[in-house]
PDB file of C-alpha atoms in Angstrom:
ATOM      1  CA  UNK A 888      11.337  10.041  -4.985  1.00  0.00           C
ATOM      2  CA  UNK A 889       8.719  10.463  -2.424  1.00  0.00           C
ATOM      3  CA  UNK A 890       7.049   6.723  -1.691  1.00  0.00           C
ATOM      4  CA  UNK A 891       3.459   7.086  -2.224  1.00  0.00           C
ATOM      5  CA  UNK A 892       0.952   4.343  -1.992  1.00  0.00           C
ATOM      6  CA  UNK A 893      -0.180   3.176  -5.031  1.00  0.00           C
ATOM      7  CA  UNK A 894      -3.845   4.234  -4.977  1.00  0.00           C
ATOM      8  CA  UNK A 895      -2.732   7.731  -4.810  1.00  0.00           C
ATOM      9  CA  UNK A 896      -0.750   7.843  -7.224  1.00  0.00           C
ATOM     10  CA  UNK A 897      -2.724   6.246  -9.509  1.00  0.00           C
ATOM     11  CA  UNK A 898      -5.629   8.872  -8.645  1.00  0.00           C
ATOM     12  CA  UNK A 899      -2.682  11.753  -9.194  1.00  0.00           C
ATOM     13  CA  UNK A 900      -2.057  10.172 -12.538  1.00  0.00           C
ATOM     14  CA  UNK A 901      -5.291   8.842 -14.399  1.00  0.00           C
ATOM     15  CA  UNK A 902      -6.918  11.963 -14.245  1.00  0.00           C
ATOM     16  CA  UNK A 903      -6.881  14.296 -17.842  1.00  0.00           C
ATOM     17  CA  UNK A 904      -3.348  16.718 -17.943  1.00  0.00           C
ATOM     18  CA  UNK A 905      -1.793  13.883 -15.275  1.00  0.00           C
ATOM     19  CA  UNK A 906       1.689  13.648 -15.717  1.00  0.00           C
ATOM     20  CA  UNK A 907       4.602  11.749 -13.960  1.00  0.00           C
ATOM     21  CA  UNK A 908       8.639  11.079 -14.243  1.00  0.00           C
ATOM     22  CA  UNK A 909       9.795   8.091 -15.677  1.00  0.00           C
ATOM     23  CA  UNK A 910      12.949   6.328 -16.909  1.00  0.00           C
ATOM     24  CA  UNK A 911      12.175   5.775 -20.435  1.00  0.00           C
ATOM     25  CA  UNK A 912      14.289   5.444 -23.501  1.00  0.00           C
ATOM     26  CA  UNK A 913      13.124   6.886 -27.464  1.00  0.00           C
ATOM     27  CA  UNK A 914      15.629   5.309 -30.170  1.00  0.00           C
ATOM     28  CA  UNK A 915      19.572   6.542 -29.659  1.00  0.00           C
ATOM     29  CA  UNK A 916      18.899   9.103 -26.889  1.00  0.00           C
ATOM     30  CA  UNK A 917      19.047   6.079 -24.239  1.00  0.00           C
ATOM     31  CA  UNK A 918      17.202   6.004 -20.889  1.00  0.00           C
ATOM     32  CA  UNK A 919      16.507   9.211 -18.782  1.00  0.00           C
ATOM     33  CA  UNK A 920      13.753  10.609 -17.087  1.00  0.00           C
ATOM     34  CA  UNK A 921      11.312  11.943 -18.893  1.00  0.00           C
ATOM     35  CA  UNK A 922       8.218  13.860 -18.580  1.00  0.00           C
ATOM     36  CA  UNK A 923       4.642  11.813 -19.513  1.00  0.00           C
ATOM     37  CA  UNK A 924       1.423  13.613 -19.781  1.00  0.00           C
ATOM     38  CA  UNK A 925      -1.670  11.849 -19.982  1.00  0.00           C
ATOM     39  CA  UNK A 926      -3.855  13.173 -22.937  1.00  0.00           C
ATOM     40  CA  UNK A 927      -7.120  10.911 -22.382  1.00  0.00           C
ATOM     41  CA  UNK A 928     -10.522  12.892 -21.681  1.00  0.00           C
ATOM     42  CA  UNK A 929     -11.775  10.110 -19.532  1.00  0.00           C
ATOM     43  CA  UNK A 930      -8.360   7.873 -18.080  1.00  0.00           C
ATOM     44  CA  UNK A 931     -10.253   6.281 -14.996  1.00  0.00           C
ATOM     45  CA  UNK A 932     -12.687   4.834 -17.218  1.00  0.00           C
ATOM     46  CA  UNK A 933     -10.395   3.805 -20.317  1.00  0.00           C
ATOM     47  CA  UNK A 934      -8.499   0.761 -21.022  1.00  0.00           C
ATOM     48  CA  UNK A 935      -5.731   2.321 -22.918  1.00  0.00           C
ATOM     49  CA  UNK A 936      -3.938   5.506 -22.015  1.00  0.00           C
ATOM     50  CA  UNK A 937      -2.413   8.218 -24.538  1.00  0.00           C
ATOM     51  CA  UNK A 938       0.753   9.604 -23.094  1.00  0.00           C
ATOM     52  CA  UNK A 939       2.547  12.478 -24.242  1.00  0.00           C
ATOM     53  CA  UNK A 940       5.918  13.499 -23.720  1.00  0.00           C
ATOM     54  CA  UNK A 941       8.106  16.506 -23.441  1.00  0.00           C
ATOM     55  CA  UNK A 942      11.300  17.339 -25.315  1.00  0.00           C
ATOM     56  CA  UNK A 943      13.864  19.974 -24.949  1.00  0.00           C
ATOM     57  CA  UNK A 944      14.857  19.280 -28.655  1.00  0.00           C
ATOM     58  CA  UNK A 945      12.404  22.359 -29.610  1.00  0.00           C
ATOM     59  CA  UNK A 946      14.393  23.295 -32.859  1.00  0.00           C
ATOM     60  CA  UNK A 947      14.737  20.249 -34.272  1.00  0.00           C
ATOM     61  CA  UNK A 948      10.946  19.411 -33.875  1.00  0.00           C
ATOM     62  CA  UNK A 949      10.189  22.768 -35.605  1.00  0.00           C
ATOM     63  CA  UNK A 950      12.043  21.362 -38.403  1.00  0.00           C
ATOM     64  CA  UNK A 951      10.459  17.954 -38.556  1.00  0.00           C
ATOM     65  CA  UNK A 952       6.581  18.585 -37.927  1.00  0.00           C
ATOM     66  CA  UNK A 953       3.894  21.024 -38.473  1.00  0.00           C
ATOM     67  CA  UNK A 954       3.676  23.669 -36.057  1.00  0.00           C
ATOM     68  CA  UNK A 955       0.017  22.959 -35.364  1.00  0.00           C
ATOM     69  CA  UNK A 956       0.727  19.810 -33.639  1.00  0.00           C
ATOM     70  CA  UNK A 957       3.240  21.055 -31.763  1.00  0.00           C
ATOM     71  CA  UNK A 958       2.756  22.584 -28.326  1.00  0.00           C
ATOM     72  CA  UNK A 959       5.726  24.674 -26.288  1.00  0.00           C
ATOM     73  CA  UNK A 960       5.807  24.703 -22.869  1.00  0.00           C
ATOM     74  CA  UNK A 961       7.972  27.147 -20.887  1.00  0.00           C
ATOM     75  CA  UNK A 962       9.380  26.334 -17.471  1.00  0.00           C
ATOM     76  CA  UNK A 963       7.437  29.488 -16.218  1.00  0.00           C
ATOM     77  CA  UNK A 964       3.999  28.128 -17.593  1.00  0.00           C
ATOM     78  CA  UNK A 965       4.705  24.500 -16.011  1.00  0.00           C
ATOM     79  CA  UNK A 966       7.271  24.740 -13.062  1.00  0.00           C
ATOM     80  CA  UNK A 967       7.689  20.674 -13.373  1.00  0.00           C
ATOM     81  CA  UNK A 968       9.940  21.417 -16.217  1.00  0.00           C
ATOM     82  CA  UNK A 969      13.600  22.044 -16.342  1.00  0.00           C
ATOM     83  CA  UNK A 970      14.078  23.645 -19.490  1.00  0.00           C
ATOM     84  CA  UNK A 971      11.521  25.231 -22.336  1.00  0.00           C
ATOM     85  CA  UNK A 972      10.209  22.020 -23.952  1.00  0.00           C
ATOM     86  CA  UNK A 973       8.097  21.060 -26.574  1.00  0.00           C
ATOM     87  CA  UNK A 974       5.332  18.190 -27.405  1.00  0.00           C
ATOM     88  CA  UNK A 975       4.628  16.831 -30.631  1.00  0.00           C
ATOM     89  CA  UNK A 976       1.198  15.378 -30.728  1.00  0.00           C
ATOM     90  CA  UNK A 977       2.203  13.296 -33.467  1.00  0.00           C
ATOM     91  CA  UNK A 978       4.675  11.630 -31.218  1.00  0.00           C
ATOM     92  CA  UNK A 979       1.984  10.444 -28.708  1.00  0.00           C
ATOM     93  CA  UNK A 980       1.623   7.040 -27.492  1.00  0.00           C
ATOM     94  CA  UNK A 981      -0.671   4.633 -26.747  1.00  0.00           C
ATOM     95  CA  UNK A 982      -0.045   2.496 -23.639  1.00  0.00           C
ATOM     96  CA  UNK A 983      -2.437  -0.102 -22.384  1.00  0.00           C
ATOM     97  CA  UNK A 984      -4.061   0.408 -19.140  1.00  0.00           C
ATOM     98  CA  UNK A 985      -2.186  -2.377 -17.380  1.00  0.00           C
ATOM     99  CA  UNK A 986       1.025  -1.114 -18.316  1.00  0.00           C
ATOM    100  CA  UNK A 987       0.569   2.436 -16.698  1.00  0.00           C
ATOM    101  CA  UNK A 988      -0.661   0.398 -13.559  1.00  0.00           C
ATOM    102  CA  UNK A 989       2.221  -1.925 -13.369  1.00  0.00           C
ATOM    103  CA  UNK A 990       4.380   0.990 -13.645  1.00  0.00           C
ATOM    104  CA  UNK A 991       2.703   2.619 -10.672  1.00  0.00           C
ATOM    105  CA  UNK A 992       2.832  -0.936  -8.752  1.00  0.00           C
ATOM    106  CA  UNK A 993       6.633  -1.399  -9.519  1.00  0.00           C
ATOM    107  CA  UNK A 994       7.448   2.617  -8.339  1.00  0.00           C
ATOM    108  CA  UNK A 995       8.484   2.775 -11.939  1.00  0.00           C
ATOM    109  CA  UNK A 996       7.090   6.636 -12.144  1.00  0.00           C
ATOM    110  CA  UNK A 997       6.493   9.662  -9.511  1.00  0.00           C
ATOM    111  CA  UNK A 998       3.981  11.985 -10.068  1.00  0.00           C
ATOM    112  CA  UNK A 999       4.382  15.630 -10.684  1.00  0.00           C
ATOM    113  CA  UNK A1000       1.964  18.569 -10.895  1.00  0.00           C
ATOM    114  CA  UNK A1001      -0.837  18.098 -13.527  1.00  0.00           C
ATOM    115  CA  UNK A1002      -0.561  20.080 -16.472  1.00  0.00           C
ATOM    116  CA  UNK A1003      -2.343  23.064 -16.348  1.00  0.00           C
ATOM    117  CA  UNK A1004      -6.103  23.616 -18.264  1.00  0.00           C
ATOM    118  CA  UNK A1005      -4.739  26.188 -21.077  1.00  0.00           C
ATOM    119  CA  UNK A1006      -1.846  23.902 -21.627  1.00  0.00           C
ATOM    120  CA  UNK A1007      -4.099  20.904 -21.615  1.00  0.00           C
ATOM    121  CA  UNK A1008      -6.372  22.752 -24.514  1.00  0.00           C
ATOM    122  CA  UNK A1009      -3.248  23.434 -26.774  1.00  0.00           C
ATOM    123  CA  UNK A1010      -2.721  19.550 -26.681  1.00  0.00           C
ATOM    124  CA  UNK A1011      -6.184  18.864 -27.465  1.00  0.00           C
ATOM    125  CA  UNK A1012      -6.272  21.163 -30.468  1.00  0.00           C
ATOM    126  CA  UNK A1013      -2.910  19.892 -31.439  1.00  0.00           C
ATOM    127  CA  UNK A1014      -4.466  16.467 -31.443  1.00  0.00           C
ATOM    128  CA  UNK A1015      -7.409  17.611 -33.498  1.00  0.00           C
ATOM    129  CA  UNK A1016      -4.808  18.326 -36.047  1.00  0.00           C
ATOM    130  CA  UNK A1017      -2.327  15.214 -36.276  1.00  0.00           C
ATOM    131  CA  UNK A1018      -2.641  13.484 -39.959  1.00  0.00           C
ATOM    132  CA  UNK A1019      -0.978  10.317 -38.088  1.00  0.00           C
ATOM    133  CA  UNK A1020      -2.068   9.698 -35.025  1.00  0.00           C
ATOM    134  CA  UNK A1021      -4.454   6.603 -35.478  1.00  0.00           C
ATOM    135  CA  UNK A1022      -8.263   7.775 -35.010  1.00  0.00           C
ATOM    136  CA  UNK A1023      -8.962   5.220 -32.126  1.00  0.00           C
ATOM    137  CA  UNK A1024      -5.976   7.238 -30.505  1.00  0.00           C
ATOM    138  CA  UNK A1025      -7.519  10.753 -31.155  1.00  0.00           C
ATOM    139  CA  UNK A1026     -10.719   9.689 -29.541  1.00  0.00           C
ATOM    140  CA  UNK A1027      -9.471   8.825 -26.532  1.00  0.00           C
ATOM    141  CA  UNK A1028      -8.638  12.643 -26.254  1.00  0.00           C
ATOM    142  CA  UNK A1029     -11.372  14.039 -27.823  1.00  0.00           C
ATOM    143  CA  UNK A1030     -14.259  11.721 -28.009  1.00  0.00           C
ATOM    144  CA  UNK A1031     -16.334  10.681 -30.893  1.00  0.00           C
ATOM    145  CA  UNK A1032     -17.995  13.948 -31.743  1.00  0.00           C
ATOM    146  CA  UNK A1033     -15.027  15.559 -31.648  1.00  0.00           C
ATOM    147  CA  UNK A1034     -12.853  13.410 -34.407  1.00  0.00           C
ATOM    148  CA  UNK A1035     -15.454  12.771 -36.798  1.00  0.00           C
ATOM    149  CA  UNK A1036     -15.056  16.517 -37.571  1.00  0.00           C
TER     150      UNK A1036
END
């Protein structure tokens, strides 16, 4: 992991389509690094941060949720990847603010390549769709206007 200072990684990160590396673990898979995307239209400005994150389990999600909240991602569309992946909206997180920062103070996370804009605009449209994502969370990503649709 390159050693950054922490105000640049922050400004590589809290910026719409940031994403980073982090040691995380979801349920029985256990801890491994895993790729977070930050969702929120306006991150520098918000108190709590919507991260997304990418699974290789593409299958299994196409089983489980609606394909319109799902978004693919090949490794030739996003080079940060390792293998095709999928999000599912519906599996997006809120974090607060201070969390995401302590993680950046700790060199809990590196920062990668920001998603790319068309990839970016699936997610949003996959957000638009979620039935269970709370709507405080799908503001964040698509303002006010936008979820009152």
């Amino acid at each position: 992991m390159i050693d950054l200072p922490a105000d640049v990684v922050r400004k590589k990160i809290l910026v719409p389509g940031g994403a980073f590396r982090k040691f995380h673990e979801f349920r029985a898979e256990g801890e491994k690094p895993r790729l977070f995307f930050v969702l929120n239209k306006c991150p520098e400005h918000d108190q709590v941060i919507l991260l997304a994150t990418a699974s290789t389990q593409v299958k299994k999600l196409k089983t489980k949720w609606p394909l319109e909240v799902l978004v693919e991602i090949n490794i030739y569309e996003y080079k940060e990847l390792d293998y095709n992946s999928i999000i599912n909206c519906e599996g997006a997180r809120a974090y607060q603010k201070s969390d995401v920062e302590r993680w950046i103070s700790n060199k809990q996370i590196e920062p990668v390549r920001c998603l790319p804009s068309h990839i970016l605009e699936k997610l949003k449209k996959g957000i638009a769709k979620c039935k269970v994502l709370a709507p405080m969370d799908k503001e964040l990503v698509l303002g006010k206007e936008e979820t009152m649709d």
